[in-house]
PDB file of C-alpha atoms (C1' of nucleotides) in Angstrom:
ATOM      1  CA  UNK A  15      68.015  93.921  81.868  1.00  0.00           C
ATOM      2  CA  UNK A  16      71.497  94.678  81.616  1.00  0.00           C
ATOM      3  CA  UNK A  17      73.069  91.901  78.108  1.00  0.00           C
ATOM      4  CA  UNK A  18      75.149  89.303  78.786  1.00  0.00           C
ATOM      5  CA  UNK A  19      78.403  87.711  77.289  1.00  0.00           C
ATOM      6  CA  UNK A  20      79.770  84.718  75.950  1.00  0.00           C
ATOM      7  CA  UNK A  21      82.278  82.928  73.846  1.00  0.00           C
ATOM      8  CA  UNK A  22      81.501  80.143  71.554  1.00  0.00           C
ATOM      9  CA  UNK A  23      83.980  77.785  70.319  1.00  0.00           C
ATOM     10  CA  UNK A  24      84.406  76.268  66.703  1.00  0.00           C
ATOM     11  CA  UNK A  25      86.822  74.188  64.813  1.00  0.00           C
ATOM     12  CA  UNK A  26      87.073  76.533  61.323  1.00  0.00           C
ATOM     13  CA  UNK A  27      87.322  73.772  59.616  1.00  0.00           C
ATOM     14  CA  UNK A  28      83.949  72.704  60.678  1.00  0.00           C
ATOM     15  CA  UNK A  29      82.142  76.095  61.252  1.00  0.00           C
ATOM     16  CA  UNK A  30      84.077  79.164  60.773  1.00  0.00           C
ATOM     17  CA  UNK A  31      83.023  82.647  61.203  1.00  0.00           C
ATOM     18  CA  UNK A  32      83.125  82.995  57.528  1.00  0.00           C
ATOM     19  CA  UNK A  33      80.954  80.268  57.161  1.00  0.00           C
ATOM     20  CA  UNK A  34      78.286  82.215  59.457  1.00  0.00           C
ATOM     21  CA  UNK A  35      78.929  84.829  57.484  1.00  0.00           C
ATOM     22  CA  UNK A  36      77.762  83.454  54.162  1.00  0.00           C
ATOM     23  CA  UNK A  37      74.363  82.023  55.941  1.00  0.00           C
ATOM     24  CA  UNK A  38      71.687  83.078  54.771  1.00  0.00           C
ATOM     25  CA  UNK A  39      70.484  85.961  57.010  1.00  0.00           C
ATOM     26  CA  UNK A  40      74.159  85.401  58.195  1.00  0.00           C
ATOM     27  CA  UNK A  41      72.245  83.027  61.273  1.00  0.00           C
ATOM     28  CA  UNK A  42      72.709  79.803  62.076  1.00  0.00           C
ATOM     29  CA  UNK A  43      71.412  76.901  64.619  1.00  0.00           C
ATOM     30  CA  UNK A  44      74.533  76.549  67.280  1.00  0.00           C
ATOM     31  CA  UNK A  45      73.729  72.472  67.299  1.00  0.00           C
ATOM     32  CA  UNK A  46      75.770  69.891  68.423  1.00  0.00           C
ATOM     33  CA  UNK A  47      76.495  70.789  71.835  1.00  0.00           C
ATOM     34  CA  UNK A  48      76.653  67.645  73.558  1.00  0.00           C
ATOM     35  CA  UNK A  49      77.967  68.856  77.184  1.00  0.00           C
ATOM     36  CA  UNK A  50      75.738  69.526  80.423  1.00  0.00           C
ATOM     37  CA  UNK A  51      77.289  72.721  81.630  1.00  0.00           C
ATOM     38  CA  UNK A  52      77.558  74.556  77.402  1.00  0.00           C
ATOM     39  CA  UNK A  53      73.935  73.529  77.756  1.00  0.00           C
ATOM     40  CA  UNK A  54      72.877  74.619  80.765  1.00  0.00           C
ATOM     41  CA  UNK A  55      74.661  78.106  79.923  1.00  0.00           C
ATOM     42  CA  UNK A  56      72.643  78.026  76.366  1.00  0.00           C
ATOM     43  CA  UNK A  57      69.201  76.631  77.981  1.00  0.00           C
ATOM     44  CA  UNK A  58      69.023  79.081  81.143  1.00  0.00           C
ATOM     45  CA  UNK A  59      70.686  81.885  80.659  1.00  0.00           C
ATOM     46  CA  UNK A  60      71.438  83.255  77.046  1.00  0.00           C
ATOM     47  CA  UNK A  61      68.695  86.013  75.898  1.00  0.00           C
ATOM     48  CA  UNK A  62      67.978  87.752  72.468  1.00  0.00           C
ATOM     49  CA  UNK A  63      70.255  90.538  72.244  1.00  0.00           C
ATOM     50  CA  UNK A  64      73.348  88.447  74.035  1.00  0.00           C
ATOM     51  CA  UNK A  65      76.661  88.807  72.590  1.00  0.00           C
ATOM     52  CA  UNK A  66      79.529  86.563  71.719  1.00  0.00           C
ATOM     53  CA  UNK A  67      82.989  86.130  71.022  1.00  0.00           C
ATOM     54  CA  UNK A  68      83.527  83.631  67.958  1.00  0.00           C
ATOM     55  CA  UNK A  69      86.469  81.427  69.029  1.00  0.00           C
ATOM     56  CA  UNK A  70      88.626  79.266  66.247  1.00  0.00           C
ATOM     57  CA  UNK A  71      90.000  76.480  68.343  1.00  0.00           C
ATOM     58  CA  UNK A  72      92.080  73.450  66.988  1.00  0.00           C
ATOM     59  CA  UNK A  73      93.521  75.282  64.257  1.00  0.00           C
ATOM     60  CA  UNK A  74      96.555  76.904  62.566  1.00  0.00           C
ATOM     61  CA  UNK A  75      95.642  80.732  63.939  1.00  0.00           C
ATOM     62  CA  UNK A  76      93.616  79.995  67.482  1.00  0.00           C
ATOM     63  CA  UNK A  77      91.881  82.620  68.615  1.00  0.00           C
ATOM     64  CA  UNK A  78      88.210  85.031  68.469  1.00  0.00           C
ATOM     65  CA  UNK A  79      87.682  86.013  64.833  1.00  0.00           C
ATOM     66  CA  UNK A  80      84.815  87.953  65.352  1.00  0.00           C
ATOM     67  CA  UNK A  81      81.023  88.494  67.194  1.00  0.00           C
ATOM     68  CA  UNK A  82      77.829  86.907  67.019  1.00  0.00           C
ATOM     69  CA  UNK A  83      74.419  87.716  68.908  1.00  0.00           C
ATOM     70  CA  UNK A  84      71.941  85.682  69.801  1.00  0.00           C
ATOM     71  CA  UNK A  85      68.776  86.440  67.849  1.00  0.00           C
ATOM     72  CA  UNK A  86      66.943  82.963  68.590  1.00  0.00           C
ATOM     73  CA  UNK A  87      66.636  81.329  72.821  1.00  0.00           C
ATOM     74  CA  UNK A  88      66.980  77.975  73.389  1.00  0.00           C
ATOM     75  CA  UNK A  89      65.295  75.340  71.985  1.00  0.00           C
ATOM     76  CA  UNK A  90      65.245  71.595  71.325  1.00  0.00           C
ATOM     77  CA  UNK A  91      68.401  70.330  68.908  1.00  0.00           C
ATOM     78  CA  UNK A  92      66.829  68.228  66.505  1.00  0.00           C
ATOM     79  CA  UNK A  93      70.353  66.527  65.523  1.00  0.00           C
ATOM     80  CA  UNK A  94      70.212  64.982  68.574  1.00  0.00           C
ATOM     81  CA  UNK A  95      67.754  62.437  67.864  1.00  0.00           C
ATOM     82  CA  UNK A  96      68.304  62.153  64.124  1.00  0.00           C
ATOM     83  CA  UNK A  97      69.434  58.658  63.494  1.00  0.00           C
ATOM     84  CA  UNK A  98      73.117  58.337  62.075  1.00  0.00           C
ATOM     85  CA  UNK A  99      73.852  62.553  62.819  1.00  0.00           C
ATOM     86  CA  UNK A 100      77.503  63.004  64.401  1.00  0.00           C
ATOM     87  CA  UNK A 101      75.757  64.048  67.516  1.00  0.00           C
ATOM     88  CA  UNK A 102      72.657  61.554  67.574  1.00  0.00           C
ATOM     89  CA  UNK A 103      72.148  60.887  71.281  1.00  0.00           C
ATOM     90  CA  UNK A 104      69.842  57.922  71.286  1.00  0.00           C
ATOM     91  CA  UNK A 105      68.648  59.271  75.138  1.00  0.00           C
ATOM     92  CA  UNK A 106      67.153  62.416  73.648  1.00  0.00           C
ATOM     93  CA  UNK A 107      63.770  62.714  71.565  1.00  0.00           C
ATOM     94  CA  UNK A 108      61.676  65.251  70.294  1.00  0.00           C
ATOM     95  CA  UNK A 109      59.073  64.013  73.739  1.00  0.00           C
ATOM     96  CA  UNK A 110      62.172  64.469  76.124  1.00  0.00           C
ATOM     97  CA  UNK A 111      64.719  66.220  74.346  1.00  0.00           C
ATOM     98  CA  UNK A 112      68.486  66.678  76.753  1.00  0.00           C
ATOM     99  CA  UNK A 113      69.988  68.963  74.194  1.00  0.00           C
ATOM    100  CA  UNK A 114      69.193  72.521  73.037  1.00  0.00           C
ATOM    101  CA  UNK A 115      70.488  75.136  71.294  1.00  0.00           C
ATOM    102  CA  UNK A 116      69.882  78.948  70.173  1.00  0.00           C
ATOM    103  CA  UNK A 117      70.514  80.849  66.747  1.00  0.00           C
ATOM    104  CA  UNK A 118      73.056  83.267  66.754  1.00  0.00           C
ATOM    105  CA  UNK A 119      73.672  85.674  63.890  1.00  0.00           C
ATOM    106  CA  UNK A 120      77.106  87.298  62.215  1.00  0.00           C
ATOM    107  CA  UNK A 121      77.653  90.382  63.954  1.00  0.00           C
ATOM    108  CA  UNK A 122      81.409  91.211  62.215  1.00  0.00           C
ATOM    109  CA  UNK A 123      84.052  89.702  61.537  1.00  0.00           C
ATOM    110  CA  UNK A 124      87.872  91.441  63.213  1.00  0.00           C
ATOM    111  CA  UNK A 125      90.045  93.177  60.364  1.00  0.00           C
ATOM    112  CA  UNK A 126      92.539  90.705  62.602  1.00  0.00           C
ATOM    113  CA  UNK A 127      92.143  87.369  65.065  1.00  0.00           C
ATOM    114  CA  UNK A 128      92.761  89.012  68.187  1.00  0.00           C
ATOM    115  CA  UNK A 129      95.115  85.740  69.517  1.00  0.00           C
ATOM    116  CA  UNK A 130      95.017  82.841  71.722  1.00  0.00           C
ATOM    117  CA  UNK A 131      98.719  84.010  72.819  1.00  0.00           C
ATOM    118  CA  UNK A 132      97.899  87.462  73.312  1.00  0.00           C
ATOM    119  CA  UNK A 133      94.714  86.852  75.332  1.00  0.00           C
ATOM    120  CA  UNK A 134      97.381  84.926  77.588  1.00  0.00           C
ATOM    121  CA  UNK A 135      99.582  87.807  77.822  1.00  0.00           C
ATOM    122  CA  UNK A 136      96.559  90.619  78.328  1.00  0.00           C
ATOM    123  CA  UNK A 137      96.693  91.714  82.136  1.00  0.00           C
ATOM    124  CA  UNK A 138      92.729  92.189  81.502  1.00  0.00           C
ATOM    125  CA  UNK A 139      92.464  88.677  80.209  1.00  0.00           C
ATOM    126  CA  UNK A 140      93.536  86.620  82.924  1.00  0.00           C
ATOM    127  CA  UNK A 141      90.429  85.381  84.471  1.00  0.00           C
ATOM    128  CA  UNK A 142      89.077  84.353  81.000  1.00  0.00           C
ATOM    129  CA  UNK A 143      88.651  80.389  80.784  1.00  0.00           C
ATOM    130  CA  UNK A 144      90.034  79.830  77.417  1.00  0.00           C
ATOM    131  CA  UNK A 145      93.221  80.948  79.233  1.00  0.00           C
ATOM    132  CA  UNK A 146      92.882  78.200  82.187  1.00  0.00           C
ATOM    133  CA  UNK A 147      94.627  74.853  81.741  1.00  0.00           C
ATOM    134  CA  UNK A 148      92.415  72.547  80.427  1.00  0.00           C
ATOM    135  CA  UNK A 149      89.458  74.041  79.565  1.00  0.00           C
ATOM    136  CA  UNK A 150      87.333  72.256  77.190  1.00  0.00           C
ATOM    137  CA  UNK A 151      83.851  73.745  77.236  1.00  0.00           C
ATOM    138  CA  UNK A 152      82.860  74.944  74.332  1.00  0.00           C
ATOM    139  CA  UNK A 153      80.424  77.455  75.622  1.00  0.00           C
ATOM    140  CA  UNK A 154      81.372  79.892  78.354  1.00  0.00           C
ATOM    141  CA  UNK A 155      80.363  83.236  79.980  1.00  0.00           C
ATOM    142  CA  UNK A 156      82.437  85.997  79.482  1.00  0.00           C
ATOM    143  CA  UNK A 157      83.031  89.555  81.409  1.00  0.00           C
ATOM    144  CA  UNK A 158      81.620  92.798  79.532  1.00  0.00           C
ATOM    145  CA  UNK A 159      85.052  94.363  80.321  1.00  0.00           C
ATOM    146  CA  UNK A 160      86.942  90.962  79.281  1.00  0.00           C
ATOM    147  CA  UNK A 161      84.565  91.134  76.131  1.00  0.00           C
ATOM    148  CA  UNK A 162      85.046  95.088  75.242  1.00  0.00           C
ATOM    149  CA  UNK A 163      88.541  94.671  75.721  1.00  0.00           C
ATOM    150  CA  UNK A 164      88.647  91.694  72.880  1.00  0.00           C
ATOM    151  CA  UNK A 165      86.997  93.952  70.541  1.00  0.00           C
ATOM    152  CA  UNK A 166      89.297  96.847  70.912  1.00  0.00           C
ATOM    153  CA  UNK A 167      92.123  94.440  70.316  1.00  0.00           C
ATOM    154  CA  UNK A 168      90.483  93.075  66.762  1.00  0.00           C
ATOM    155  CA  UNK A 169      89.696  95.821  65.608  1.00  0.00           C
ATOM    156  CA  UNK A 170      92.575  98.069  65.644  1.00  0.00           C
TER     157      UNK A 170
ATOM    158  C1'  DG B  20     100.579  63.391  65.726  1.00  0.00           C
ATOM    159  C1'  DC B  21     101.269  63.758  70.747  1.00  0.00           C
ATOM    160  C1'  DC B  22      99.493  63.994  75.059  1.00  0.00           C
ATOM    161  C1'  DA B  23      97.490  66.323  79.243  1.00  0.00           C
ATOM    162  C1'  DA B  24      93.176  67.460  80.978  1.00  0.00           C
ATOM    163  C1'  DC B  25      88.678  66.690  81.266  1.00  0.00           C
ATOM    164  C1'  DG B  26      83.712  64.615  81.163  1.00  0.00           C
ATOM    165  C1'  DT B  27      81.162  60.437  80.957  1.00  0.00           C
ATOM    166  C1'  DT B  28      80.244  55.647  81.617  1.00  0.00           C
ATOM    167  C1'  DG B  29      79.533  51.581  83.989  1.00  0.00           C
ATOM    168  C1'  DG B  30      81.014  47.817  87.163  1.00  0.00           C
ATOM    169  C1'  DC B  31      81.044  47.077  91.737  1.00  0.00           C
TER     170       DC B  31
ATOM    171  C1'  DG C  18      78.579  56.579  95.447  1.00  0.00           C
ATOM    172  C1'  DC C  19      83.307  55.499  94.119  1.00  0.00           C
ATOM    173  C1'  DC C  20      86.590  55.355  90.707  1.00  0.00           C
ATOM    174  C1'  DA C  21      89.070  53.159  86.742  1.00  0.00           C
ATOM    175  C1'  DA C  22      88.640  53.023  81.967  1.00  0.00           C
ATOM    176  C1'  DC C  23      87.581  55.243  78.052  1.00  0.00           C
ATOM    177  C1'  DG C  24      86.673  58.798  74.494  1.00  0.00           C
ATOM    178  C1'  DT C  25      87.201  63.607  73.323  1.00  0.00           C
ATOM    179  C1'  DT C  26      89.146  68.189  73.225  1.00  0.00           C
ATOM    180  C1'  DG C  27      92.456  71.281  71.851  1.00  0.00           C
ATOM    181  C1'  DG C  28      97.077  73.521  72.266  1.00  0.00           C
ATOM    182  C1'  DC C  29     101.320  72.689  70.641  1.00  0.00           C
TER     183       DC C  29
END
DNA sequence: GCCAACGTTGGC
DNA sequence: GCCAACGTTGGC
C-alpha cells in the first residue's frame, strides 16, 4: 500500500516544529482538532508510515518548516472531555468519544521555511489548499508530487 | 488589529 | 431543512 500525504497546520506560538522536536522521542499527540472533515481525514484515512508537511500558520514567517510521520493511528482525544481543557467538548466522552487524533513524530526540520508566498507562486503548487481562498482546515491531504516538490524547495 | 471566509448553532 | 447569527481562522 502505496503512503499517503498530508499537511498539518500549527500556530508556532502554540506548537512549533521545534517544539516537536524537543519531545521526547521527538512524538507528540496531534489533539485538539475540533473540525469534522481534519477528523475524518485523521480517523479514516492516515496510516503508520504517512507523511506530513508541518505548516506555521498565523505567524510572522507562514509557511511548512519541516516533516512529520505518523507513527501512532487514530484514536480517542482525551482533551476533549477533560473538564476546563481549551478544547473540552462537553458532547464527547471516553463511552462516545467525536474527536480523535494520531501521534506523529519529528521527521526534520528545512535548513529554510519553504514559504506561504512561494507555494503561491510554484506552477506545481497550485492545486494545494493552503493556496485556495479561505481555507481553514487545519488538516488536509496533500499530492506526493505537491509534497516532493516542498521538500526540494526546503532543503536547498 | 482588521476583516473576509468559513463552519457551527439554533430558532423557526 | 433553511438560513441568520455567531465564533473562529488566518493572511495581511
Amino acid at each position: 500500500m502505496a503512503r499517503n500525504y498530508w499537511l498539518f497546520k500549527s500556530e508556532p506560538d502554540e506548537f512549533s516544529i521545534r517544539d516537536l522536536e524537543s519531545r521526547p522521542q521527538q512524538t507528540e499527540s496531534w489533539d485538539g482538532v475540533r473540525n469534522y472533515q481534519a477528523r475524518n481525514f485523521m480517523r479514516d484515512e492516515m496510516k503508520c508510515g504517512d507523511l506530513a508537511l508541518f505548516y506555521h500558520s498565523n505567524c510572522p514567517e507562514t509557511g511548512v518548516a519541516g516533516v512529520c510521520e505518523i507513527t501512532q493511528e487514530s484514536h480517542p482525544d482525551p482533551t476533549s472531555w477533560e473538564k476546563g481543557h481549551k478544547h473540552y467538548d462537553e458532547k464527547s466522552s471516553p463511552d462516545n468519544p467525536r474527536w480523535f487524533m494520531v501521534a506523529v513524530t519529528w521527521r526534520e526540520t528545512f535548513p529554510r521555511t519553504v514559504t506561504l508566498e512561494e507555494i503561491k507562486a510554484h506552477p506545481k503548487l497550485q492545486d494545494m489548499r493552503i493556496v485556495q481562498r479561505g481555507n481553514r482546515l487545519s488538516v488536509t491531504p496533500v499530492a506526493k508530487a505537491e509534497f516532493d516538490t516542498i521538500c526540494k524547495l526546503g532543503r536547498k
